[in-house]
XYZ file of C-alpha atoms in Angstrom:
744
model
C 32.444 20.291 -12.252
C 31.851 20.643 -15.841
C 28.844 22.596 -17.906
C 28.154 22.054 -20.545
C 25.607 23.288 -23.021
C 23.937 21.808 -26.274
C 20.174 19.675 -28.006
C 18.669 17.229 -26.018
C 19.181 14.453 -29.058
C 17.209 11.920 -27.457
C 16.091 9.846 -24.151
C 18.073 6.684 -24.092
C 15.876 6.143 -20.328
C 12.603 7.811 -18.563
C 11.066 7.001 -15.765
C 7.734 8.859 -15.364
C 7.105 8.088 -11.836
C 10.137 9.694 -10.260
C 11.567 11.885 -13.044
C 15.285 10.278 -13.746
C 16.363 10.234 -17.260
C 19.192 8.388 -19.729
C 19.622 10.627 -22.318
C 22.321 11.754 -24.767
C 22.979 15.991 -25.131
C 24.117 17.200 -28.321
C 27.160 20.015 -27.788
C 29.152 22.261 -30.208
C 32.356 19.526 -29.705
C 30.883 15.942 -28.867
C 27.666 13.764 -27.757
C 27.825 13.382 -24.530
C 25.574 10.500 -21.940
C 24.006 12.303 -19.368
C 21.822 10.802 -16.472
C 19.580 12.765 -13.890
C 16.521 14.216 -13.298
C 15.518 14.974 -15.733
C 11.364 15.759 -14.837
C 9.681 18.311 -17.421
C 12.352 17.723 -20.173
C 11.982 17.051 -24.474
C 13.824 15.770 -27.303
C 15.444 19.067 -28.955
C 15.235 21.377 -25.744
C 18.577 23.140 -25.537
C 20.208 22.970 -21.610
C 22.662 24.284 -19.832
C 23.635 21.352 -17.859
C 25.940 21.484 -14.814
C 27.718 17.553 -13.316
C 30.238 15.180 -12.971
C 31.932 12.784 -14.853
C 31.138 9.483 -13.287
C 32.700 5.839 -14.567
C 29.590 3.039 -15.306
C 30.421 -0.777 -14.687
C 28.101 -1.503 -18.655
C 27.624 1.891 -19.940
C 31.447 3.905 -19.503
C 31.727 8.028 -18.992
C 27.906 9.924 -17.673
C 27.279 12.757 -17.007
C 26.369 13.187 -13.639
C 23.705 15.762 -13.727
C 24.018 17.804 -10.948
C 21.840 21.531 -12.059
C 19.545 21.517 -15.522
C 18.449 24.578 -16.364
C 16.740 25.948 -20.381
C 17.749 28.122 -22.467
C 17.237 29.419 -25.728
C 18.402 28.059 -28.640
C 20.919 30.764 -30.358
C 21.565 30.956 -34.416
C 19.668 30.165 -36.836
C 20.725 26.144 -36.840
C 19.717 25.940 -33.409
C 16.624 27.997 -33.785
C 15.376 25.682 -36.378
C 16.434 22.247 -34.747
C 14.398 23.468 -31.320
C 11.017 24.420 -33.311
C 11.627 20.851 -36.308
C 12.323 18.450 -33.048
C 8.674 18.485 -31.965
C 8.234 20.334 -28.849
C 6.271 22.870 -30.641
C 2.969 20.868 -31.434
C 1.593 21.617 -35.161
C 5.325 23.237 -36.318
C 7.346 20.867 -38.396
C 11.001 20.595 -40.218
C 9.727 22.000 -43.732
C 7.170 24.854 -41.268
C 10.718 25.330 -39.032
C 12.612 26.361 -41.606
C 10.135 28.214 -43.387
C 9.817 30.083 -40.298
C 13.555 30.781 -39.659
C 13.922 31.669 -43.061
C 11.893 34.401 -43.259
C 12.927 36.162 -39.890
C 16.137 34.664 -38.828
C 18.136 35.619 -35.347
C 14.854 36.640 -34.620
C 12.415 34.606 -34.225
C 11.566 33.505 -31.131
C 11.729 37.883 -30.935
C 8.423 37.508 -33.511
C 7.092 35.312 -31.798
C 6.751 36.757 -28.166
C 6.102 39.519 -29.656
C 4.787 40.122 -32.635
C 3.198 35.730 -32.962
C 0.472 38.087 -35.951
C 3.867 39.039 -38.388
C 3.927 34.556 -38.503
C 0.738 34.217 -40.789
C 2.692 35.063 -43.528
C 4.113 31.999 -43.121
C 2.398 29.763 -45.420
C 0.504 27.078 -43.260
C 0.763 29.417 -40.718
C -3.287 30.476 -39.938
C -4.619 33.414 -37.104
C -5.133 30.334 -34.569
C -1.617 28.438 -35.214
C -0.040 31.680 -34.679
C -1.526 32.386 -31.427
C -0.670 28.741 -30.494
C 2.755 28.851 -30.942
C 3.189 32.202 -29.648
C 1.813 30.523 -26.393
C 3.759 27.253 -26.223
C 6.775 29.256 -26.774
C 6.003 31.715 -24.130
C 4.699 28.887 -22.447
C 8.053 26.976 -21.646
C 9.973 30.223 -20.595
C 7.735 30.636 -17.719
C 8.111 26.947 -17.552
C 11.561 26.815 -16.249
C 11.948 30.477 -14.612
C 9.002 28.222 -12.358
C 11.227 25.802 -11.541
C 14.269 28.442 -11.306
C 12.048 29.963 -9.168
C 10.649 26.871 -6.754
C 14.758 25.752 -6.252
C 15.271 28.194 -4.626
C 12.558 26.783 -1.842
C 14.739 23.743 -1.822
C 11.815 21.414 -4.236
C 12.975 19.200 -6.663
C 13.720 19.137 -10.872
C 10.392 16.830 -10.973
C 7.736 17.320 -7.600
C 8.760 21.663 -9.297
C 6.878 20.283 -12.264
C 4.326 18.373 -10.408
C 3.622 21.591 -8.936
C 3.985 23.927 -11.761
C 1.426 21.446 -14.094
C -0.573 22.384 -10.947
C -1.114 26.498 -10.220
C 0.971 27.902 -13.214
C 1.483 31.590 -13.088
C -0.512 31.081 -9.947
C 2.755 29.352 -8.046
C 4.323 33.049 -7.380
C 1.404 34.096 -5.167
C 1.158 30.735 -3.789
C 4.905 30.654 -2.094
C 4.605 33.621 -1.504
C 0.759 33.696 1.184
C 0.388 29.763 1.678
C 2.344 27.621 0.818
C 0.145 24.327 2.588
C -1.873 24.673 -0.730
C 0.551 22.965 -2.194
C -0.648 19.578 0.145
C -4.453 19.242 -1.340
C -3.315 19.333 -5.086
C 0.321 18.203 -5.731
C 1.000 14.174 -4.908
C 3.947 13.928 -2.664
C 4.349 17.090 -0.907
C 3.472 16.489 2.743
C 3.161 19.252 6.425
C 7.078 19.382 6.150
C 7.929 19.638 3.108
C 5.428 22.220 2.703
C 6.587 23.203 6.053
C 10.050 23.859 5.326
C 9.134 26.036 2.003
C 6.875 28.255 4.442
C 10.151 28.930 6.459
C 12.002 30.278 3.644
C 8.732 31.815 1.753
C 8.846 33.988 5.525
C 5.118 32.611 6.625
C 4.981 32.952 10.310
C 4.992 30.608 12.932
C 1.111 30.723 14.201
C 0.082 31.197 10.336
C -4.178 30.953 10.455
C -3.244 28.124 7.106
C 0.016 27.162 8.999
C -2.317 25.669 11.780
C -4.904 24.157 9.560
C -3.014 21.803 7.566
C -0.604 21.233 10.775
C -4.466 19.947 11.849
C -5.566 18.261 8.981
C -1.294 16.971 9.135
C -1.605 14.929 12.040
C -5.135 13.389 11.890
C -3.544 12.025 8.742
C -0.338 10.249 9.959
C -2.848 8.894 12.960
C -4.614 6.748 9.877
C -0.540 5.044 9.996
C -1.236 4.081 13.516
C -4.607 2.476 12.194
C -6.800 5.329 13.603
C -9.945 6.746 11.959
C -10.262 9.710 14.215
C -8.635 11.344 16.917
C -10.420 12.714 19.730
C -9.670 16.488 19.762
C -8.229 16.459 22.959
C -5.105 13.991 21.768
C -5.363 15.315 19.012
C -4.454 19.518 20.057
C -2.089 17.757 22.020
C -0.034 15.649 18.634
C -0.589 19.018 16.704
C 0.901 22.064 19.694
C 3.886 19.301 20.144
C 4.632 19.698 16.161
C 3.342 23.001 15.273
C 5.185 24.365 18.624
C 2.141 26.676 19.464
C -0.543 27.440 22.161
C -2.827 25.575 22.676
C -6.499 28.868 22.142
C -4.484 29.193 18.723
C -4.681 25.680 17.475
C -8.816 25.892 19.104
C -9.273 28.954 17.281
C -9.122 26.696 13.921
C -11.402 23.677 14.776
C -14.546 26.173 13.655
C -12.813 26.583 10.311
C -11.515 23.550 9.188
C -14.985 22.315 9.955
C -16.745 25.164 8.396
C -14.436 24.156 4.645
C -15.832 20.560 5.830
C -11.691 20.035 6.194
C -12.513 17.878 9.270
C -15.704 16.435 10.231
C -16.373 16.768 13.631
C -18.845 14.478 16.203
C -19.595 14.333 19.812
C -20.477 10.630 20.364
C -18.187 8.047 22.370
C -18.282 11.135 25.288
C -16.410 12.606 23.862
C -15.719 15.253 20.407
C -13.386 13.575 18.233
C -12.515 14.697 14.260
C -12.255 12.715 11.562
C -10.630 14.056 8.524
C -13.531 14.257 6.100
C -12.502 11.522 3.781
C -11.676 8.910 6.924
C -15.399 10.060 8.113
C -16.697 9.629 4.908
C -15.528 5.854 4.177
C -17.511 4.723 7.021
C -20.463 6.476 6.671
C -19.953 5.072 2.759
C -19.649 1.636 4.879
C -21.940 2.268 6.756
C -24.926 2.947 4.654
C -23.463 0.338 1.972
C -24.567 -2.469 4.059
C -28.030 -1.082 5.352
C -28.744 -1.107 1.231
C -27.356 -4.358 1.513
C -29.128 -6.398 3.844
C -32.374 -3.722 3.165
C -31.763 -5.341 -0.847
C -31.998 -8.996 0.516
C -35.127 -10.917 0.354
C -36.211 -13.146 3.127
C -37.769 -16.339 1.893
C -39.332 -16.885 5.369
C -37.065 -20.351 4.437
C -35.377 -22.047 7.117
C -33.044 -24.462 7.438
C -35.538 -28.007 9.136
C -33.431 -30.189 11.117
C -33.484 -32.541 9.030
C -32.326 -30.299 5.345
C -29.587 -29.336 8.202
C -28.251 -33.747 8.200
C -28.978 -33.907 4.553
C -25.902 -31.834 3.843
C -23.661 -33.271 7.323
C -25.025 -36.546 5.186
C -23.825 -35.420 1.926
C -20.375 -34.370 2.965
C -19.727 -36.507 5.060
C -19.010 -34.877 8.248
C -20.604 -33.694 11.567
C -21.468 -30.042 12.683
C -21.450 -28.964 15.905
C -24.297 -26.723 16.850
C -23.181 -23.002 16.240
C -21.440 -24.529 12.737
C -25.710 -25.489 11.835
C -26.332 -21.547 12.867
C -23.997 -20.610 11.070
C -25.364 -23.147 8.209
C -28.294 -21.963 9.249
C -28.207 -17.632 8.791
C -25.443 -18.142 6.072
C -29.319 -19.065 3.542
C -31.731 -16.725 5.274
C -29.464 -13.501 5.899
C -28.569 -11.405 3.123
C -25.201 -10.165 5.345
C -23.499 -12.595 8.460
C -20.382 -13.114 10.605
C -18.912 -15.589 11.316
C -15.610 -15.670 13.743
C -13.527 -18.017 15.561
C -10.052 -19.543 16.633
C -7.983 -22.072 15.508
C -9.921 -25.572 15.411
C -12.743 -23.828 15.504
C -13.901 -24.390 12.514
C -14.870 -21.796 10.111
C -13.505 -23.976 6.912
C -15.477 -27.037 7.543
C -18.509 -24.197 8.406
C -17.780 -22.454 4.402
C -17.936 -25.640 2.928
C -21.575 -27.157 3.916
C -22.522 -23.317 3.056
C -20.818 -22.937 -0.523
C -22.183 -27.212 -0.856
C -25.417 -25.789 0.118
C -25.784 -22.457 -2.228
C -24.251 -24.991 -4.732
C -27.404 -26.825 -4.391
C -29.788 -23.807 -4.827
C -28.436 -23.566 -8.892
C -26.704 -20.118 -7.141
C -23.314 -19.132 -7.690
C -20.398 -17.808 -5.133
C -17.642 -15.797 -5.138
C -15.047 -16.219 -2.667
C -11.677 -13.989 -1.845
C -9.385 -12.986 0.884
C -6.746 -9.369 1.351
C -4.031 -11.347 0.796
C -2.271 -13.663 -2.460
C -1.107 -15.674 0.972
C -4.368 -16.103 2.097
C -6.699 -16.639 -1.468
C -4.443 -19.554 -1.938
C -5.296 -20.728 1.504
C -8.220 -20.918 0.985
C -8.646 -22.354 -2.552
C -6.741 -24.457 -1.161
C -9.294 -25.750 2.167
C -12.525 -26.093 0.274
C -11.232 -27.435 -3.556
C -12.953 -23.594 -4.928
C -10.564 -21.240 -6.719
C -10.393 -17.869 -4.117
C -8.880 -14.264 -5.788
C -7.453 -11.325 -3.621
C -10.156 -8.572 -2.393
C -8.207 -6.253 -5.270
C -7.477 -9.121 -7.941
C -11.413 -9.160 -7.579
C -12.606 -5.559 -7.537
C -10.076 -5.961 -11.022
C -7.768 -4.139 -9.925
C -5.879 -1.243 -12.895
C -3.155 0.429 -12.553
C -4.324 3.162 -15.698
C -4.680 6.426 -16.146
C -8.670 6.543 -15.579
C -11.366 8.956 -17.165
C -11.468 11.082 -14.189
C -7.830 11.001 -14.045
C -6.580 9.083 -10.925
C -3.955 6.803 -11.618
C -5.877 4.060 -9.946
C -8.791 2.527 -9.329
C -10.983 -0.194 -9.629
C -13.078 -2.168 -12.552
C -15.535 -3.513 -10.595
C -17.963 -0.900 -8.886
C -22.010 0.604 -8.197
C -22.018 1.185 -11.806
C -20.176 -1.934 -12.810
C -21.294 -4.386 -10.859
C -19.253 -8.151 -9.266
C -21.531 -11.311 -10.710
C -21.867 -13.534 -8.558
C -24.822 -15.077 -6.298
C -23.090 -15.481 -3.050
C -19.311 -13.504 -1.599
C -17.674 -15.206 1.210
C -14.590 -13.552 2.525
C -12.134 -15.137 4.415
C -9.733 -13.212 7.343
C -11.681 -10.127 7.404
C -9.675 -9.265 10.541
C -6.935 -8.143 7.375
C -9.286 -5.763 5.915
C -9.049 -1.813 6.249
C -12.357 1.007 5.632
C -10.526 1.460 2.972
C -10.897 -1.894 0.894
C -14.168 -2.615 2.474
C -15.961 0.000 1.301
C -14.902 -0.295 -2.497
C -15.890 -4.424 -2.263
C -18.837 -3.115 -0.758
C -19.314 -0.930 -3.546
C -19.412 -2.900 -6.130
C -21.873 -6.311 -4.854
C -24.390 -6.640 -6.628
C -28.072 -6.098 -4.278
C -30.056 -8.497 -3.520
C -26.460 -10.580 -3.027
C -25.749 -12.331 -0.287
C -21.870 -11.292 1.825
C -20.590 -13.747 4.304
C -17.414 -12.675 6.831
C -14.959 -14.567 7.412
C -12.123 -13.767 10.151
C -10.605 -14.336 13.948
C -11.440 -10.655 16.187
C -8.530 -11.974 18.330
C -6.098 -11.646 15.341
C -4.437 -8.214 15.437
C -6.228 -5.742 13.224
C -5.336 -4.617 9.336
C -2.234 -2.200 8.638
C -4.749 0.426 7.133
C -7.235 2.406 9.279
C -10.028 1.042 11.089
C -11.358 -2.037 12.333
C -14.017 -2.989 10.358
C -14.692 -6.443 11.733
C -14.496 -5.514 15.456
C -16.582 -2.700 14.528
C -19.421 -4.834 12.458
C -19.302 -7.852 15.212
C -19.821 -4.399 18.108
C -22.468 -3.220 16.007
C -24.972 -6.263 16.927
C -26.366 -5.428 13.690
C -25.839 -8.614 12.052
C -26.092 -12.370 12.502
C -22.582 -13.672 14.250
C -21.646 -17.144 15.189
C -18.533 -16.977 17.181
C -17.117 -21.094 16.570
C -15.925 -21.922 20.415
C -15.979 -25.634 20.019
C -12.546 -27.110 19.327
C -12.648 -30.015 17.372
C -11.164 -33.337 18.978
C -8.322 -33.731 15.832
C -7.103 -29.549 16.555
C -7.274 -31.038 19.957
C -4.745 -33.079 18.839
C -2.077 -29.674 18.284
C -0.924 -28.142 21.277
C -0.645 -25.549 18.991
C -4.415 -24.833 18.712
C -4.705 -25.734 22.362
C -1.577 -22.919 23.623
C -3.066 -20.223 21.518
C -6.769 -20.555 22.931
C -5.152 -21.162 26.800
C -3.404 -17.048 25.570
C -6.572 -15.739 23.911
C -7.725 -16.879 27.637
C -5.084 -15.569 29.294
C -4.496 -18.987 30.812
C -0.464 -19.974 31.227
C 0.999 -22.425 29.037
C 3.276 -25.373 29.500
C 6.629 -24.434 28.223
C 9.375 -26.700 26.990
C 10.664 -29.133 24.632
C 8.294 -32.360 24.952
C 5.204 -31.421 22.894
C 5.880 -32.154 19.143
C 4.117 -29.211 17.851
C 5.706 -26.202 20.217
C 8.409 -25.546 21.593
C 9.796 -23.536 23.681
C 14.600 -23.441 24.972
C 15.158 -21.270 27.304
C 17.641 -18.557 26.175
C 19.568 -15.736 26.988
C 22.231 -15.242 24.813
C 20.908 -13.384 21.363
C 24.174 -15.454 19.322
C 23.278 -18.657 21.013
C 19.189 -18.087 19.437
C 21.164 -17.276 16.334
C 22.573 -20.056 16.430
C 19.702 -21.691 17.006
C 17.474 -20.150 14.468
C 20.155 -20.912 11.789
C 20.237 -25.062 12.862
C 16.196 -24.931 12.865
C 15.840 -23.457 9.136
C 18.875 -25.462 7.680
C 19.037 -29.111 9.105
C 16.804 -29.668 12.401
C 13.137 -27.963 10.990
C 13.100 -29.209 7.161
C 13.357 -32.870 7.239
C 10.539 -32.313 10.293
C 8.101 -30.427 9.035
C 8.211 -31.567 5.582
C 8.998 -28.565 3.805
C 11.633 -25.950 2.746
C 14.118 -23.975 4.448
C 12.159 -21.075 2.734
C 8.597 -22.024 3.668
C 9.706 -22.355 7.972
C 9.363 -18.100 9.038
C 10.982 -16.176 12.270
C 8.183 -14.287 13.940
C 9.648 -10.752 15.665
C 7.773 -8.311 17.902
C 9.866 -5.661 16.154
C 11.375 -3.911 13.561
C 14.906 -2.669 16.263
C 17.432 -4.495 18.606
C 19.604 -7.632 18.092
C 15.952 -8.940 17.842
C 14.326 -7.753 15.826
C 13.919 -8.001 11.912
C 16.778 -5.881 10.319
C 19.427 -7.213 12.889
C 17.764 -10.662 12.285
C 17.382 -11.061 8.342
C 21.740 -9.149 8.069
C 22.396 -12.576 10.425
C 19.899 -15.232 8.287
C 21.159 -13.915 4.914
C 24.807 -14.871 5.504
C 23.851 -18.323 6.963
C 21.033 -19.205 4.606
C 21.482 -17.406 0.599
C 25.586 -16.905 1.296
C 27.569 -14.677 -1.683
C 27.564 -17.336 -4.317
C 29.819 -16.865 -7.504
C 26.803 -18.343 -9.041
C 24.829 -16.011 -7.331
C 23.889 -11.944 -8.338
C 23.264 -9.741 -6.289
C 22.257 -5.598 -5.719
C 23.370 -3.399 -2.486
C 20.604 -0.047 -1.932
C 21.306 1.521 1.179
C 22.206 -0.907 4.050
C 21.025 -3.704 2.195
C 22.031 -6.265 -0.272
C 20.358 -8.079 -2.546
C 20.901 -11.320 -3.517
C 19.435 -14.238 -6.070
C 17.399 -16.251 -4.243
C 16.718 -14.331 -0.427
C 12.825 -14.129 0.203
C 11.876 -10.570 0.411
C 8.948 -8.871 1.219
C 7.226 -5.800 -0.766
C 6.983 -3.215 2.268
C 4.031 -0.301 0.482
C 0.851 -1.264 -1.247
C 2.049 -0.130 -4.981
C -1.557 -0.513 -6.959
C 0.683 0.914 -9.952
C 3.601 -1.994 -10.356
C 3.116 -4.446 -13.323
C 3.375 -8.454 -12.960
C 3.147 -11.217 -15.386
C 2.600 -14.274 -14.864
C 4.894 -16.726 -17.359
C 3.667 -20.401 -18.837
C 5.810 -22.832 -20.805
C 8.796 -21.047 -23.412
C 8.390 -17.504 -21.440
C 5.462 -16.294 -22.663
C 3.121 -14.750 -21.091
C -0.760 -15.743 -20.172
C -1.228 -13.386 -17.641
C -1.129 -10.112 -16.521
C -1.665 -7.523 -13.941
C -0.984 -4.700 -11.868
C -0.741 -3.961 -8.276
C 1.456 -6.006 -5.428
C 0.156 -4.754 -1.897
C 2.395 -4.203 1.546
C 2.945 -8.223 3.378
C 3.546 -10.287 0.679
C 6.533 -12.529 -0.039
C 8.224 -13.646 -2.560
C 11.930 -14.751 -3.721
C 14.181 -12.971 -6.211
C 14.806 -15.261 -8.625
C 16.493 -13.001 -11.603
C 19.003 -9.748 -10.602
C 20.002 -8.152 -14.160
C 21.953 -4.173 -14.712
C 18.551 -2.522 -14.676
C 16.974 -4.816 -12.511
C 14.869 -7.166 -9.885
C 13.513 -9.536 -10.570
C 10.473 -11.001 -8.049
C 8.547 -13.744 -8.118
C 5.514 -14.042 -5.280
C 2.576 -16.905 -4.432
C 5.800 -18.636 -7.327
C 3.582 -18.218 -9.964
C 3.452 -14.004 -10.510
C 6.656 -12.000 -11.598
C 7.495 -8.015 -11.037
C 10.737 -6.034 -11.981
C 11.876 -3.845 -9.927
C 14.068 -1.349 -12.015
C 17.059 -0.106 -9.322
C 15.432 3.072 -8.125
C 11.879 1.150 -6.597
C 14.455 -0.631 -4.618
C 13.092 0.733 -1.765
C 9.497 -0.809 -1.263
C 11.431 -4.044 -1.249
C 13.515 -5.219 1.866
C 14.587 -9.066 3.034
C 11.728 -11.473 4.775
C 13.660 -13.992 6.553
C 12.035 -12.055 8.694
C 8.403 -10.261 9.432
C 7.002 -8.969 11.966
C 4.097 -10.699 13.272
C 1.849 -8.556 12.167
C 3.300 -8.899 8.852
C 2.766 -12.521 8.850
C -1.058 -11.664 9.360
C -3.432 -13.977 7.296
C -0.412 -15.909 6.272
C -0.125 -20.066 7.769
C 3.409 -21.569 7.171
C 4.687 -25.298 8.010
C 6.861 -23.774 11.187
C 7.246 -20.623 12.890
C 10.400 -19.480 14.889
C 9.405 -16.299 17.701
C 12.762 -14.475 19.514
C 10.455 -13.773 22.286
C 13.944 -12.595 24.970
C 11.826 -9.001 26.227
C 11.557 -5.577 24.432
C 8.696 -3.007 25.284
C 5.637 -4.189 27.472
C 3.432 -1.543 24.221
C 4.496 -3.690 21.986
C 4.597 -7.325 23.851
C 1.146 -8.418 23.798
C -1.844 -11.014 24.448
C -2.827 -10.889 20.893
C 0.475 -10.714 19.217
C 1.964 -13.720 20.580
C -1.699 -15.491 19.361
C -1.260 -13.883 15.881
C 1.770 -15.404 16.147
C 1.425 -18.222 17.009
C -1.059 -18.591 14.738
C 0.576 -18.582 11.987
C 1.725 -21.942 12.330
C 0.508 -25.240 10.455
C 2.764 -28.120 12.512
C 5.397 -26.806 14.464
C 5.990 -23.276 17.250
C 9.105 -22.587 18.250
C 10.546 -19.752 20.439
C 13.593 -19.531 21.683
C 14.032 -16.186 24.619
C 12.950 -16.264 28.437
C 10.135 -17.412 30.040
C 9.273 -14.664 31.607
C 8.188 -12.416 28.043
C 6.278 -15.737 27.312
C 4.296 -15.255 30.010
C 4.423 -11.303 30.395
C 2.992 -11.390 27.461
C 0.066 -13.725 28.236
C -1.685 -11.609 31.015
C -0.620 -8.359 29.187
C -4.283 -8.498 27.506
C -4.339 -4.550 26.531
C -3.739 -3.342 22.826
C -3.536 -0.030 21.613
C -6.149 1.674 21.644
C -7.367 2.296 17.954
C -9.533 4.844 17.652
C -12.745 4.046 14.577
C -15.917 5.612 13.976
C -17.763 2.406 11.535
C -19.727 1.439 14.713
C -21.209 4.627 15.290
C -21.605 5.599 11.892
C -23.448 2.355 11.278
C -25.254 2.296 14.977
C -27.037 6.603 13.082
C -27.692 4.168 10.101
C -29.914 1.686 11.056
C -33.729 1.740 12.628
C -33.793 0.499 16.170
C -35.113 -3.364 14.737
C -31.975 -3.863 13.316
C -29.892 -3.162 16.462
C -30.201 -6.015 18.477
C -27.873 -9.386 19.618
C -27.764 -12.593 17.180
């Protein structure tokens, strides 16, 4: 282990998100390149570093930092350099020289203990003297706090965030209630706070610990799609997490309720617990829907049969009765819903509605939750559709209120259109729907389109289902399969699956094929042949457009195993292709990859001729699929939607995974020329009817199932869905008048 003392000369690279940096350290003998976590340190500071020398393949010898701490410089030259480095605001090179010439090696002692003596220096007033004192003392106090926090296993980066939030109060907070950090510092969750509390000697049955644990369980439930938990289930989960008695947990519910950290509601014949955030998201949605509905002026104009016939003639199509009903309701309602499965004419209905809207001289705006869904909507209607995030003008910069991510379009800056049509509504979670409603101007019409039988959103809530269940908004269910769609076994079988009916499995169909196979290695072999040889010509698509969908992440037919196999044969190693090893993954140029979490601040660019940037923005979202187009010494560039390029530095690769195979859940809103599904047993809760239905309906021209006939039939019979606890239905019922609570 090497130990060096020196001054930070300058930074070669800094990542403000995770604190990683590369800097040049000037020591008494040499200049040394050092790499590691450098949050809280500035150019000009004297530091003491411990670490090991490593050899970087490109940049040569570097010192990899194991520990670092700031120390006040000694010697006249060191003190002068420190003061003139810019660390102390208001002190430049000339002033630093005057201070050191006056006080010499006693400079820091004077600054800390007798700051008024600085006033004799030319250019220093009483106010400036006090400021210099506060900054020098503050730096010393910060470093003392960072050293203190390091005892509790807190990283340098996180320690800086904690100190910035609490300052000198951090000592009493760690001693009395470390769980308080969770509310103020991003990146510190219950488990980390619990580790700190254990080291600080906080008792297992501390009321702070129990309260924090209850809120943590509720927050974790959001990742399962819930917006609340029944109190009984919440208690069971909290007891398992905390290892305390039921009575100790029950005793904290009133305290959490009084502090507004949780909302307790008696509904659905149960006592239910919400985080304050989730409850108010649902309450806001219900309130905004009512305001929007009430703001729409009902002109009383109802489309006559002749008007509908004229629309059919102008567009050269024939609408069925439910499509006609949808058209009429869309033209007279403030809010309405259209739902239906594949082949039931949702796109045709949307096109008819858009036609009528334009004839009225109104402006329409189209959106969908993902880039792929928006692209499909554009192709189907001929009108530009954007993602909801882009329509709301997502901004990853710091806002005036200090939020790092926000939408430019909101109640104060609403969208500018008369009618909004949102497709793939089953994918939209409660928070995104709330943001959307805030940006829709009062008096506008809102038309929501989706398949309620699809899997619900990845995020919390089941918005489309709750809206339809409330029976407070005009809803049309399209259930007639049109003649052309009836020629597709994909469409016919999808509807049979949805109804729980058995389907014919074999190889006689043109677009719905099944091969009975029980050997995993044989399934691998067939997949590779299908993707590389058989299906591209059959469905007129590139191998990269053919998607493997699977129910699970783990196991021999899970996402992780399949991606390793498929990458090996579809995009094998090649001297012409650069690659980067990261964890268990190898990323290679040409690889199909997926973003695994919402990253609102990740920047993208669209390049025109000569690689000139013609558009840019921020935000890449969970489930977005792209292709690695370039790997260089410091980053991987991924192209999404064939146009948007995103540069991932190597420390951001944990958000990427290979996507030759993805889970059916992640495929929502997408459509592929061909889908391959390996189905060969698995946990019953995963193998459900709506999972199979969702997978099948992702295919446009061909579905190929490899595996067990028994598994497919078991999925069709398994109509159980994982219960989602959501309260939007109740919030709507509470806020709507009895007259508005009617069946359409």
